[in-house]
PDB file of N, CA, C and O in Angstrom:
ATOM      1  N   MET A   1     -19.267 -30.769 -41.484  1.00 47.00           N
ATOM      2  CA  MET A   1     -18.410 -31.370 -40.479  1.00 47.00           C
ATOM      3  C   MET A   1     -18.714 -30.755 -39.115  1.00 47.00           C
ATOM      4  O   MET A   1     -18.749 -29.545 -38.970  1.00 47.00           O
ATOM      5  N   ARG A   2     -18.931 -31.591 -38.128  1.00 52.00           N
ATOM      6  CA  ARG A   2     -19.261 -31.117 -36.784  1.00 52.00           C
ATOM      7  C   ARG A   2     -18.009 -30.796 -35.995  1.00 52.00           C
ATOM      8  O   ARG A   2     -16.984 -31.448 -36.135  1.00 52.00           O
ATOM      9  N   ASN A   3     -18.129 -29.793 -35.146  1.00 53.00           N
ATOM     10  CA  ASN A   3     -17.033 -29.437 -34.269  1.00 53.00           C
ATOM     11  C   ASN A   3     -17.140 -30.279 -32.997  1.00 53.00           C
ATOM     12  O   ASN A   3     -17.999 -30.059 -32.170  1.00 53.00           O
ATOM     13  N   ARG A   4     -16.286 -31.245 -32.840  1.00 59.00           N
ATOM     14  CA  ARG A   4     -16.349 -32.155 -31.691  1.00 59.00           C
ATOM     15  C   ARG A   4     -15.625 -31.608 -30.469  1.00 59.00           C
ATOM     16  O   ARG A   4     -15.778 -32.123 -29.386  1.00 59.00           O
ATOM     17  N   ASN A   5     -14.829 -30.585 -30.618  1.00 60.00           N
ATOM     18  CA  ASN A   5     -14.066 -30.023 -29.506  1.00 60.00           C
ATOM     19  C   ASN A   5     -14.765 -28.806 -28.931  1.00 60.00           C
ATOM     20  O   ASN A   5     -14.130 -27.853 -28.531  1.00 60.00           O
ATOM     21  N   ARG A   6     -16.072 -28.845 -28.904  1.00 63.00           N
ATOM     22  CA  ARG A   6     -16.848 -27.713 -28.436  1.00 63.00           C
ATOM     23  C   ARG A   6     -16.616 -27.462 -26.951  1.00 63.00           C
ATOM     24  O   ARG A   6     -16.631 -28.383 -26.144  1.00 63.00           O
ATOM     25  N   VAL A   7     -16.397 -26.219 -26.601  1.00 62.00           N
ATOM     26  CA  VAL A   7     -16.187 -25.838 -25.208  1.00 62.00           C
ATOM     27  C   VAL A   7     -17.512 -25.334 -24.664  1.00 62.00           C
ATOM     28  O   VAL A   7     -18.189 -24.525 -25.292  1.00 62.00           O
ATOM     29  N   VAL A   8     -17.900 -25.822 -23.503  1.00 70.00           N
ATOM     30  CA  VAL A   8     -19.180 -25.454 -22.919  1.00 70.00           C
ATOM     31  C   VAL A   8     -18.977 -24.540 -21.722  1.00 70.00           C
ATOM     32  O   VAL A   8     -17.917 -24.512 -21.106  1.00 70.00           O
ATOM     33  N   LYS A   9     -20.029 -23.825 -21.386  1.00 74.00           N
ATOM     34  CA  LYS A   9     -20.008 -22.917 -20.248  1.00 74.00           C
ATOM     35  C   LYS A   9     -20.073 -23.737 -18.957  1.00 74.00           C
ATOM     36  O   LYS A   9     -20.905 -24.634 -18.837  1.00 74.00           O
ATOM     37  N   PRO A  10     -19.210 -23.450 -17.989  1.00 80.00           N
ATOM     38  CA  PRO A  10     -19.228 -24.244 -16.764  1.00 80.00           C
ATOM     39  C   PRO A  10     -20.425 -23.914 -15.876  1.00 80.00           C
ATOM     40  O   PRO A  10     -20.877 -22.776 -15.827  1.00 80.00           O
ATOM     41  N   ASN A  11     -20.920 -24.918 -15.196  1.00 83.00           N
ATOM     42  CA  ASN A  11     -21.987 -24.696 -14.226  1.00 83.00           C
ATOM     43  C   ASN A  11     -21.369 -24.804 -12.829  1.00 83.00           C
ATOM     44  O   ASN A  11     -20.169 -25.031 -12.680  1.00 83.00           O
ATOM     45  N   GLU A  12     -22.189 -24.650 -11.799  1.00 88.00           N
ATOM     46  CA  GLU A  12     -21.657 -24.647 -10.434  1.00 88.00           C
ATOM     47  C   GLU A  12     -20.970 -25.966 -10.077  1.00 88.00           C
ATOM     48  O   GLU A  12     -19.946 -25.982  -9.402  1.00 88.00           O
ATOM     49  N   ARG A  13     -21.510 -27.055 -10.561  1.00 90.00           N
ATOM     50  CA  ARG A  13     -20.920 -28.371 -10.294  1.00 90.00           C
ATOM     51  C   ARG A  13     -19.513 -28.478 -10.887  1.00 90.00           C
ATOM     52  O   ARG A  13     -18.586 -28.981 -10.246  1.00 90.00           O
ATOM     53  N   LYS A  14     -19.341 -27.981 -12.118  1.00 90.00           N
ATOM     54  CA  LYS A  14     -18.028 -28.014 -12.759  1.00 90.00           C
ATOM     55  C   LYS A  14     -17.042 -27.093 -12.046  1.00 90.00           C
ATOM     56  O   LYS A  14     -15.863 -27.411 -11.914  1.00 90.00           O
ATOM     57  N   ILE A  15     -17.528 -25.953 -11.581  1.00 92.00           N
ATOM     58  CA  ILE A  15     -16.660 -25.015 -10.874  1.00 92.00           C
ATOM     59  C   ILE A  15     -16.132 -25.659  -9.594  1.00 92.00           C
ATOM     60  O   ILE A  15     -14.945 -25.565  -9.273  1.00 92.00           O
ATOM     61  N   ARG A  16     -17.004 -26.342  -8.860  1.00 94.00           N
ATOM     62  CA  ARG A  16     -16.571 -27.028  -7.636  1.00 94.00           C
ATOM     63  C   ARG A  16     -15.570 -28.147  -7.952  1.00 94.00           C
ATOM     64  O   ARG A  16     -14.599 -28.340  -7.228  1.00 94.00           O
ATOM     65  N   TYR A  17     -15.780 -28.851  -9.051  1.00 94.00           N
ATOM     66  CA  TYR A  17     -14.858 -29.913  -9.463  1.00 94.00           C
ATOM     67  C   TYR A  17     -13.487 -29.328  -9.792  1.00 94.00           C
ATOM     68  O   TYR A  17     -12.459 -29.881  -9.398  1.00 94.00           O
ATOM     69  N   ILE A  18     -13.463 -28.214 -10.506  1.00 94.00           N
ATOM     70  CA  ILE A  18     -12.199 -27.558 -10.862  1.00 94.00           C
ATOM     71  C   ILE A  18     -11.421 -27.215  -9.595  1.00 94.00           C
ATOM     72  O   ILE A  18     -10.220 -27.477  -9.500  1.00 94.00           O
ATOM     73  N   LEU A  19     -12.083 -26.649  -8.616  1.00 94.00           N
ATOM     74  CA  LEU A  19     -11.403 -26.275  -7.373  1.00 94.00           C
ATOM     75  C   LEU A  19     -10.893 -27.508  -6.621  1.00 94.00           C
ATOM     76  O   LEU A  19      -9.779 -27.497  -6.091  1.00 94.00           O
ATOM     77  N   ARG A  20     -11.687 -28.580  -6.574  1.00 95.00           N
ATOM     78  CA  ARG A  20     -11.237 -29.811  -5.908  1.00 95.00           C
ATOM     79  C   ARG A  20      -9.986 -30.374  -6.571  1.00 95.00           C
ATOM     80  O   ARG A  20      -9.054 -30.807  -5.907  1.00 95.00           O
ATOM     81  N   GLU A  21      -9.967 -30.374  -7.900  1.00 95.00           N
ATOM     82  CA  GLU A  21      -8.833 -30.923  -8.626  1.00 95.00           C
ATOM     83  C   GLU A  21      -7.598 -30.050  -8.485  1.00 95.00           C
ATOM     84  O   GLU A  21      -6.478 -30.554  -8.449  1.00 95.00           O
ATOM     85  N   LYS A  22      -7.769 -28.743  -8.389  1.00 94.00           N
ATOM     86  CA  LYS A  22      -6.618 -27.854  -8.203  1.00 94.00           C
ATOM     87  C   LYS A  22      -5.997 -28.062  -6.829  1.00 94.00           C
ATOM     88  O   LYS A  22      -4.792 -27.959  -6.670  1.00 94.00           O
ATOM     89  N   ILE A  23      -6.821 -28.382  -5.838  1.00 93.00           N
ATOM     90  CA  ILE A  23      -6.300 -28.679  -4.507  1.00 93.00           C
ATOM     91  C   ILE A  23      -5.430 -29.936  -4.552  1.00 93.00           C
ATOM     92  O   ILE A  23      -4.447 -30.047  -3.826  1.00 93.00           O
ATOM     93  N   LYS A  24      -5.768 -30.854  -5.454  1.00 95.00           N
ATOM     94  CA  LYS A  24      -4.981 -32.085  -5.635  1.00 95.00           C
ATOM     95  C   LYS A  24      -3.758 -31.862  -6.534  1.00 95.00           C
ATOM     96  O   LYS A  24      -3.086 -32.821  -6.913  1.00 95.00           O
ATOM     97  N   ASN A  25      -3.486 -30.608  -6.915  1.00 95.00           N
ATOM     98  CA  ASN A  25      -2.336 -30.228  -7.753  1.00 95.00           C
ATOM     99  C   ASN A  25      -2.389 -30.800  -9.163  1.00 95.00           C
ATOM    100  O   ASN A  25      -1.371 -31.132  -9.748  1.00 95.00           O
ATOM    101  N   ARG A  26      -3.574 -30.934  -9.730  1.00 95.00           N
ATOM    102  CA  ARG A  26      -3.697 -31.366 -11.127  1.00 95.00           C
ATOM    103  C   ARG A  26      -3.476 -30.166 -12.031  1.00 95.00           C
ATOM    104  O   ARG A  26      -3.763 -29.030 -11.657  1.00 95.00           O
ATOM    105  N   SER A  27      -2.998 -30.404 -13.224  1.00 96.00           N
ATOM    106  CA  SER A  27      -2.674 -29.309 -14.133  1.00 96.00           C
ATOM    107  C   SER A  27      -3.937 -28.677 -14.717  1.00 96.00           C
ATOM    108  O   SER A  27      -4.981 -29.332 -14.851  1.00 96.00           O
ATOM    109  N   ASN A  28      -3.816 -27.395 -15.060  1.00 95.00           N
ATOM    110  CA  ASN A  28      -4.932 -26.667 -15.659  1.00 95.00           C
ATOM    111  C   ASN A  28      -5.352 -27.307 -16.976  1.00 95.00           C
ATOM    112  O   ASN A  28      -6.541 -27.426 -17.268  1.00 95.00           O
ATOM    113  N   LYS A  29      -4.377 -27.721 -17.755  1.00 95.00           N
ATOM    114  CA  LYS A  29      -4.653 -28.302 -19.065  1.00 95.00           C
ATOM    115  C   LYS A  29      -5.440 -29.604 -18.943  1.00 95.00           C
ATOM    116  O   LYS A  29      -6.387 -29.850 -19.690  1.00 95.00           O
ATOM    117  N   ARG A  30      -5.072 -30.419 -17.985  1.00 95.00           N
ATOM    118  CA  ARG A  30      -5.751 -31.702 -17.790  1.00 95.00           C
ATOM    119  C   ARG A  30      -7.187 -31.500 -17.300  1.00 95.00           C
ATOM    120  O   ARG A  30      -8.118 -32.166 -17.765  1.00 95.00           O
ATOM    121  N   ILE A  31      -7.362 -30.572 -16.355  1.00 95.00           N
ATOM    122  CA  ILE A  31      -8.704 -30.286 -15.844  1.00 95.00           C
ATOM    123  C   ILE A  31      -9.575 -29.736 -16.967  1.00 95.00           C
ATOM    124  O   ILE A  31     -10.732 -30.119 -17.124  1.00 95.00           O
ATOM    125  N   ALA A  32      -9.020 -28.830 -17.769  1.00 92.00           N
ATOM    126  CA  ALA A  32      -9.774 -28.235 -18.870  1.00 92.00           C
ATOM    127  C   ALA A  32     -10.223 -29.291 -19.868  1.00 92.00           C
ATOM    128  O   ALA A  32     -11.357 -29.258 -20.353  1.00 92.00           O
ATOM    129  N   ALA A  33      -9.374 -30.239 -20.162  1.00 93.00           N
ATOM    130  CA  ALA A  33      -9.724 -31.304 -21.109  1.00 93.00           C
ATOM    131  C   ALA A  33     -10.842 -32.181 -20.552  1.00 93.00           C
ATOM    132  O   ALA A  33     -11.765 -32.550 -21.278  1.00 93.00           O
ATOM    133  N   GLU A  34     -10.780 -32.501 -19.267  1.00 91.00           N
ATOM    134  CA  GLU A  34     -11.811 -33.343 -18.657  1.00 91.00           C
ATOM    135  C   GLU A  34     -13.162 -32.636 -18.592  1.00 91.00           C
ATOM    136  O   GLU A  34     -14.194 -33.255 -18.807  1.00 91.00           O
ATOM    137  N   MET A  35     -13.147 -31.355 -18.283  1.00 89.00           N
ATOM    138  CA  MET A  35     -14.382 -30.592 -18.088  1.00 89.00           C
ATOM    139  C   MET A  35     -14.891 -29.952 -19.379  1.00 89.00           C
ATOM    140  O   MET A  35     -15.959 -29.345 -19.386  1.00 89.00           O
ATOM    141  N   LYS A  36     -14.120 -30.059 -20.446  1.00 88.00           N
ATOM    142  CA  LYS A  36     -14.461 -29.448 -21.734  1.00 88.00           C
ATOM    143  C   LYS A  36     -14.665 -27.943 -21.606  1.00 88.00           C
ATOM    144  O   LYS A  36     -15.618 -27.366 -22.133  1.00 88.00           O
ATOM    145  N   VAL A  37     -13.763 -27.318 -20.868  1.00 88.00           N
ATOM    146  CA  VAL A  37     -13.707 -25.864 -20.781  1.00 88.00           C
ATOM    147  C   VAL A  37     -12.306 -25.448 -21.192  1.00 88.00           C
ATOM    148  O   VAL A  37     -11.407 -26.284 -21.309  1.00 88.00           O
ATOM    149  N   SER A  38     -12.088 -24.160 -21.405  1.00 88.00           N
ATOM    150  CA  SER A  38     -10.768 -23.698 -21.815  1.00 88.00           C
ATOM    151  C   SER A  38      -9.843 -23.616 -20.603  1.00 88.00           C
ATOM    152  O   SER A  38     -10.285 -23.541 -19.448  1.00 88.00           O
ATOM    153  N   VAL A  39      -8.542 -23.613 -20.888  1.00 93.00           N
ATOM    154  CA  VAL A  39      -7.549 -23.509 -19.820  1.00 93.00           C
ATOM    155  C   VAL A  39      -7.695 -22.167 -19.112  1.00 93.00           C
ATOM    156  O   VAL A  39      -7.570 -22.080 -17.891  1.00 93.00           O
ATOM    157  N   SER A  40      -7.995 -21.120 -19.870  1.00 90.00           N
ATOM    158  CA  SER A  40      -8.159 -19.801 -19.254  1.00 90.00           C
ATOM    159  C   SER A  40      -9.352 -19.766 -18.300  1.00 90.00           C
ATOM    160  O   SER A  40      -9.321 -19.048 -17.295  1.00 90.00           O
ATOM    161  N   THR A  41     -10.376 -20.549 -18.573  1.00 89.00           N
ATOM    162  CA  THR A  41     -11.529 -20.628 -17.676  1.00 89.00           C
ATOM    163  C   THR A  41     -11.126 -21.270 -16.353  1.00 89.00           C
ATOM    164  O   THR A  41     -11.526 -20.811 -15.287  1.00 89.00           O
ATOM    165  N   VAL A  42     -10.309 -22.315 -16.416  1.00 93.00           N
ATOM    166  CA  VAL A  42      -9.826 -22.958 -15.202  1.00 93.00           C
ATOM    167  C   VAL A  42      -9.015 -21.965 -14.380  1.00 93.00           C
ATOM    168  O   VAL A  42      -9.188 -21.839 -13.169  1.00 93.00           O
ATOM    169  N   LYS A  43      -8.154 -21.210 -15.044  1.00 94.00           N
ATOM    170  CA  LYS A  43      -7.345 -20.201 -14.352  1.00 94.00           C
ATOM    171  C   LYS A  43      -8.227 -19.119 -13.729  1.00 94.00           C
ATOM    172  O   LYS A  43      -7.981 -18.685 -12.608  1.00 94.00           O
ATOM    173  N   ARG A  44      -9.245 -18.700 -14.472  1.00 91.00           N
ATOM    174  CA  ARG A  44     -10.138 -17.646 -13.996  1.00 91.00           C
ATOM    175  C   ARG A  44     -10.922 -18.092 -12.761  1.00 91.00           C
ATOM    176  O   ARG A  44     -11.076 -17.335 -11.800  1.00 91.00           O
ATOM    177  N   VAL A  45     -11.400 -19.339 -12.771  1.00 92.00           N
ATOM    178  CA  VAL A  45     -12.138 -19.883 -11.623  1.00 92.00           C
ATOM    179  C   VAL A  45     -11.236 -19.901 -10.389  1.00 92.00           C
ATOM    180  O   VAL A  45     -11.626 -19.456  -9.312  1.00 92.00           O
ATOM    181  N   LEU A  46     -10.014 -20.397 -10.548  1.00 94.00           N
ATOM    182  CA  LEU A  46      -9.089 -20.476  -9.425  1.00 94.00           C
ATOM    183  C   LEU A  46      -8.693 -19.093  -8.926  1.00 94.00           C
ATOM    184  O   LEU A  46      -8.682 -18.839  -7.717  1.00 94.00           O
ATOM    185  N   ARG A  47      -8.374 -18.174  -9.834  1.00 94.00           N
ATOM    186  CA  ARG A  47      -7.960 -16.816  -9.451  1.00 94.00           C
ATOM    187  C   ARG A  47      -9.062 -16.115  -8.669  1.00 94.00           C
ATOM    188  O   ARG A  47      -8.806 -15.495  -7.642  1.00 94.00           O
ATOM    189  N   HIS A  48     -10.297 -16.240  -9.127  1.00 93.00           N
ATOM    190  CA  HIS A  48     -11.419 -15.596  -8.436  1.00 93.00           C
ATOM    191  C   HIS A  48     -11.607 -16.196  -7.046  1.00 93.00           C
ATOM    192  O   HIS A  48     -11.843 -15.476  -6.072  1.00 93.00           O
ATOM    193  N   TYR A  49     -11.468 -17.512  -6.941  1.00 94.00           N
ATOM    194  CA  TYR A  49     -11.638 -18.168  -5.644  1.00 94.00           C
ATOM    195  C   TYR A  49     -10.541 -17.743  -4.662  1.00 94.00           C
ATOM    196  O   TYR A  49     -10.805 -17.489  -3.491  1.00 94.00           O
ATOM    197  N   LEU A  50      -9.312 -17.660  -5.134  1.00 94.00           N
ATOM    198  CA  LEU A  50      -8.208 -17.277  -4.254  1.00 94.00           C
ATOM    199  C   LEU A  50      -8.325 -15.822  -3.797  1.00 94.00           C
ATOM    200  O   LEU A  50      -7.959 -15.494  -2.674  1.00 94.00           O
ATOM    201  N   ARG A  51      -8.827 -14.947  -4.656  1.00 94.00           N
ATOM    202  CA  ARG A  51      -8.967 -13.531  -4.295  1.00 94.00           C
ATOM    203  C   ARG A  51     -10.129 -13.278  -3.354  1.00 94.00           C
ATOM    204  O   ARG A  51     -10.007 -12.494  -2.418  1.00 94.00           O
ATOM    205  N   THR A  52     -11.270 -13.916  -3.598  1.00 93.00           N
ATOM    206  CA  THR A  52     -12.481 -13.590  -2.847  1.00 93.00           C
ATOM    207  C   THR A  52     -12.900 -14.667  -1.859  1.00 93.00           C
ATOM    208  O   THR A  52     -13.649 -14.382  -0.935  1.00 93.00           O
ATOM    209  N   GLY A  53     -12.480 -15.905  -2.079  1.00 92.00           N
ATOM    210  CA  GLY A  53     -12.921 -17.004  -1.233  1.00 92.00           C
ATOM    211  C   GLY A  53     -14.307 -17.508  -1.587  1.00 92.00           C
ATOM    212  O   GLY A  53     -14.888 -18.309  -0.870  1.00 92.00           O
ATOM    213  N   GLU A  54     -14.858 -17.038  -2.707  1.00 91.00           N
ATOM    214  CA  GLU A  54     -16.196 -17.436  -3.151  1.00 91.00           C
ATOM    215  C   GLU A  54     -16.109 -18.049  -4.541  1.00 91.00           C
ATOM    216  O   GLU A  54     -15.164 -17.801  -5.283  1.00 91.00           O
ATOM    217  N   LEU A  55     -17.136 -18.809  -4.901  1.00 89.00           N
ATOM    218  CA  LEU A  55     -17.210 -19.347  -6.258  1.00 89.00           C
ATOM    219  C   LEU A  55     -17.519 -18.216  -7.220  1.00 89.00           C
ATOM    220  O   LEU A  55     -18.254 -17.282  -6.886  1.00 89.00           O
ATOM    221  N   ILE A  56     -16.974 -18.304  -8.420  1.00 85.00           N
ATOM    222  CA  ILE A  56     -17.218 -17.284  -9.425  1.00 85.00           C
ATOM    223  C   ILE A  56     -18.663 -17.389  -9.923  1.00 85.00           C
ATOM    224  O   ILE A  56     -19.220 -18.480 -10.014  1.00 85.00           O
ATOM    225  N   SER A  57     -19.258 -16.258 -10.208  1.00 82.00           N
ATOM    226  CA  SER A  57     -20.625 -16.226 -10.704  1.00 82.00           C
ATOM    227  C   SER A  57     -20.659 -16.764 -12.128  1.00 82.00           C
ATOM    228  O   SER A  57     -19.810 -16.426 -12.953  1.00 82.00           O
ATOM    229  N   ILE A  58     -21.626 -17.598 -12.427  1.00 74.00           N
ATOM    230  CA  ILE A  58     -21.765 -18.171 -13.759  1.00 74.00           C
ATOM    231  C   ILE A  58     -22.077 -17.092 -14.774  1.00 74.00           C
ATOM    232  O   ILE A  58     -21.728 -17.199 -15.948  1.00 74.00           O
ATOM    233  N   LYS A  59     -22.679 -16.000 -14.351  1.00 74.00           N
ATOM    234  CA  LYS A  59     -23.036 -14.901 -15.249  1.00 74.00           C
ATOM    235  C   LYS A  59     -21.812 -14.214 -15.849  1.00 74.00           C
ATOM    236  O   LYS A  59     -21.898 -13.585 -16.877  1.00 74.00           O
ATOM    237  N   LYS A  60     -20.645 -14.323 -15.209  1.00 65.00           N
ATOM    238  CA  LYS A  60     -19.460 -13.595 -15.648  1.00 65.00           C
ATOM    239  C   LYS A  60     -18.704 -14.288 -16.753  1.00 65.00           C
ATOM    240  O   LYS A  60     -17.667 -13.799 -17.179  1.00 65.00           O
ATOM    241  N   PHE A  61     -19.169 -15.428 -17.234  1.00 66.00           N
ATOM    242  CA  PHE A  61     -18.444 -16.141 -18.276  1.00 66.00           C
ATOM    243  C   PHE A  61     -18.819 -15.625 -19.648  1.00 66.00           C
ATOM    244  O   PHE A  61     -19.918 -15.162 -19.887  1.00 66.00           O
ATOM    245  N   GLY A  62     -17.853 -15.729 -20.546  1.00 66.00           N
ATOM    246  CA  GLY A  62     -18.091 -15.342 -21.929  1.00 66.00           C
ATOM    247  C   GLY A  62     -17.711 -13.911 -22.211  1.00 66.00           C
ATOM    248  O   GLY A  62     -17.227 -13.175 -21.347  1.00 66.00           O
ATOM    249  N   ARG A  63     -17.926 -13.517 -23.422  1.00 70.00           N
ATOM    250  CA  ARG A  63     -17.568 -12.183 -23.873  1.00 70.00           C
ATOM    251  C   ARG A  63     -18.593 -11.170 -23.384  1.00 70.00           C
ATOM    252  O   ARG A  63     -19.789 -11.404 -23.504  1.00 70.00           O
ATOM    253  N   PRO A  64     -18.121 -10.026 -22.850  1.00 71.00           N
ATOM    254  CA  PRO A  64     -19.088  -9.023 -22.385  1.00 71.00           C
ATOM    255  C   PRO A  64     -19.876  -8.417 -23.540  1.00 71.00           C
ATOM    256  O   PRO A  64     -19.359  -8.275 -24.652  1.00 71.00           O
ATOM    257  N   ARG A  65     -21.109  -8.043 -23.267  1.00 71.00           N
ATOM    258  CA  ARG A  65     -21.942  -7.442 -24.306  1.00 71.00           C
ATOM    259  C   ARG A  65     -21.577  -6.008 -24.537  1.00 71.00           C
ATOM    260  O   ARG A  65     -21.148  -5.300 -23.685  1.00 71.00           O
TER     261      ARG A  65
END
């Protein structure tokens, strides 16, 4: 049986989309479902942007080694 709800690592294009949608006051859950990322990833992207004013580095995603 295949896992159809697979969550993928966001790329720069998805990160920019997440920020645009948050500016429009869309919910984290809805954005996560559309982008096939977790809700915590959406929160992490927004939190990093609000703190630093920069896009989060793609290298920082996932479990640390």
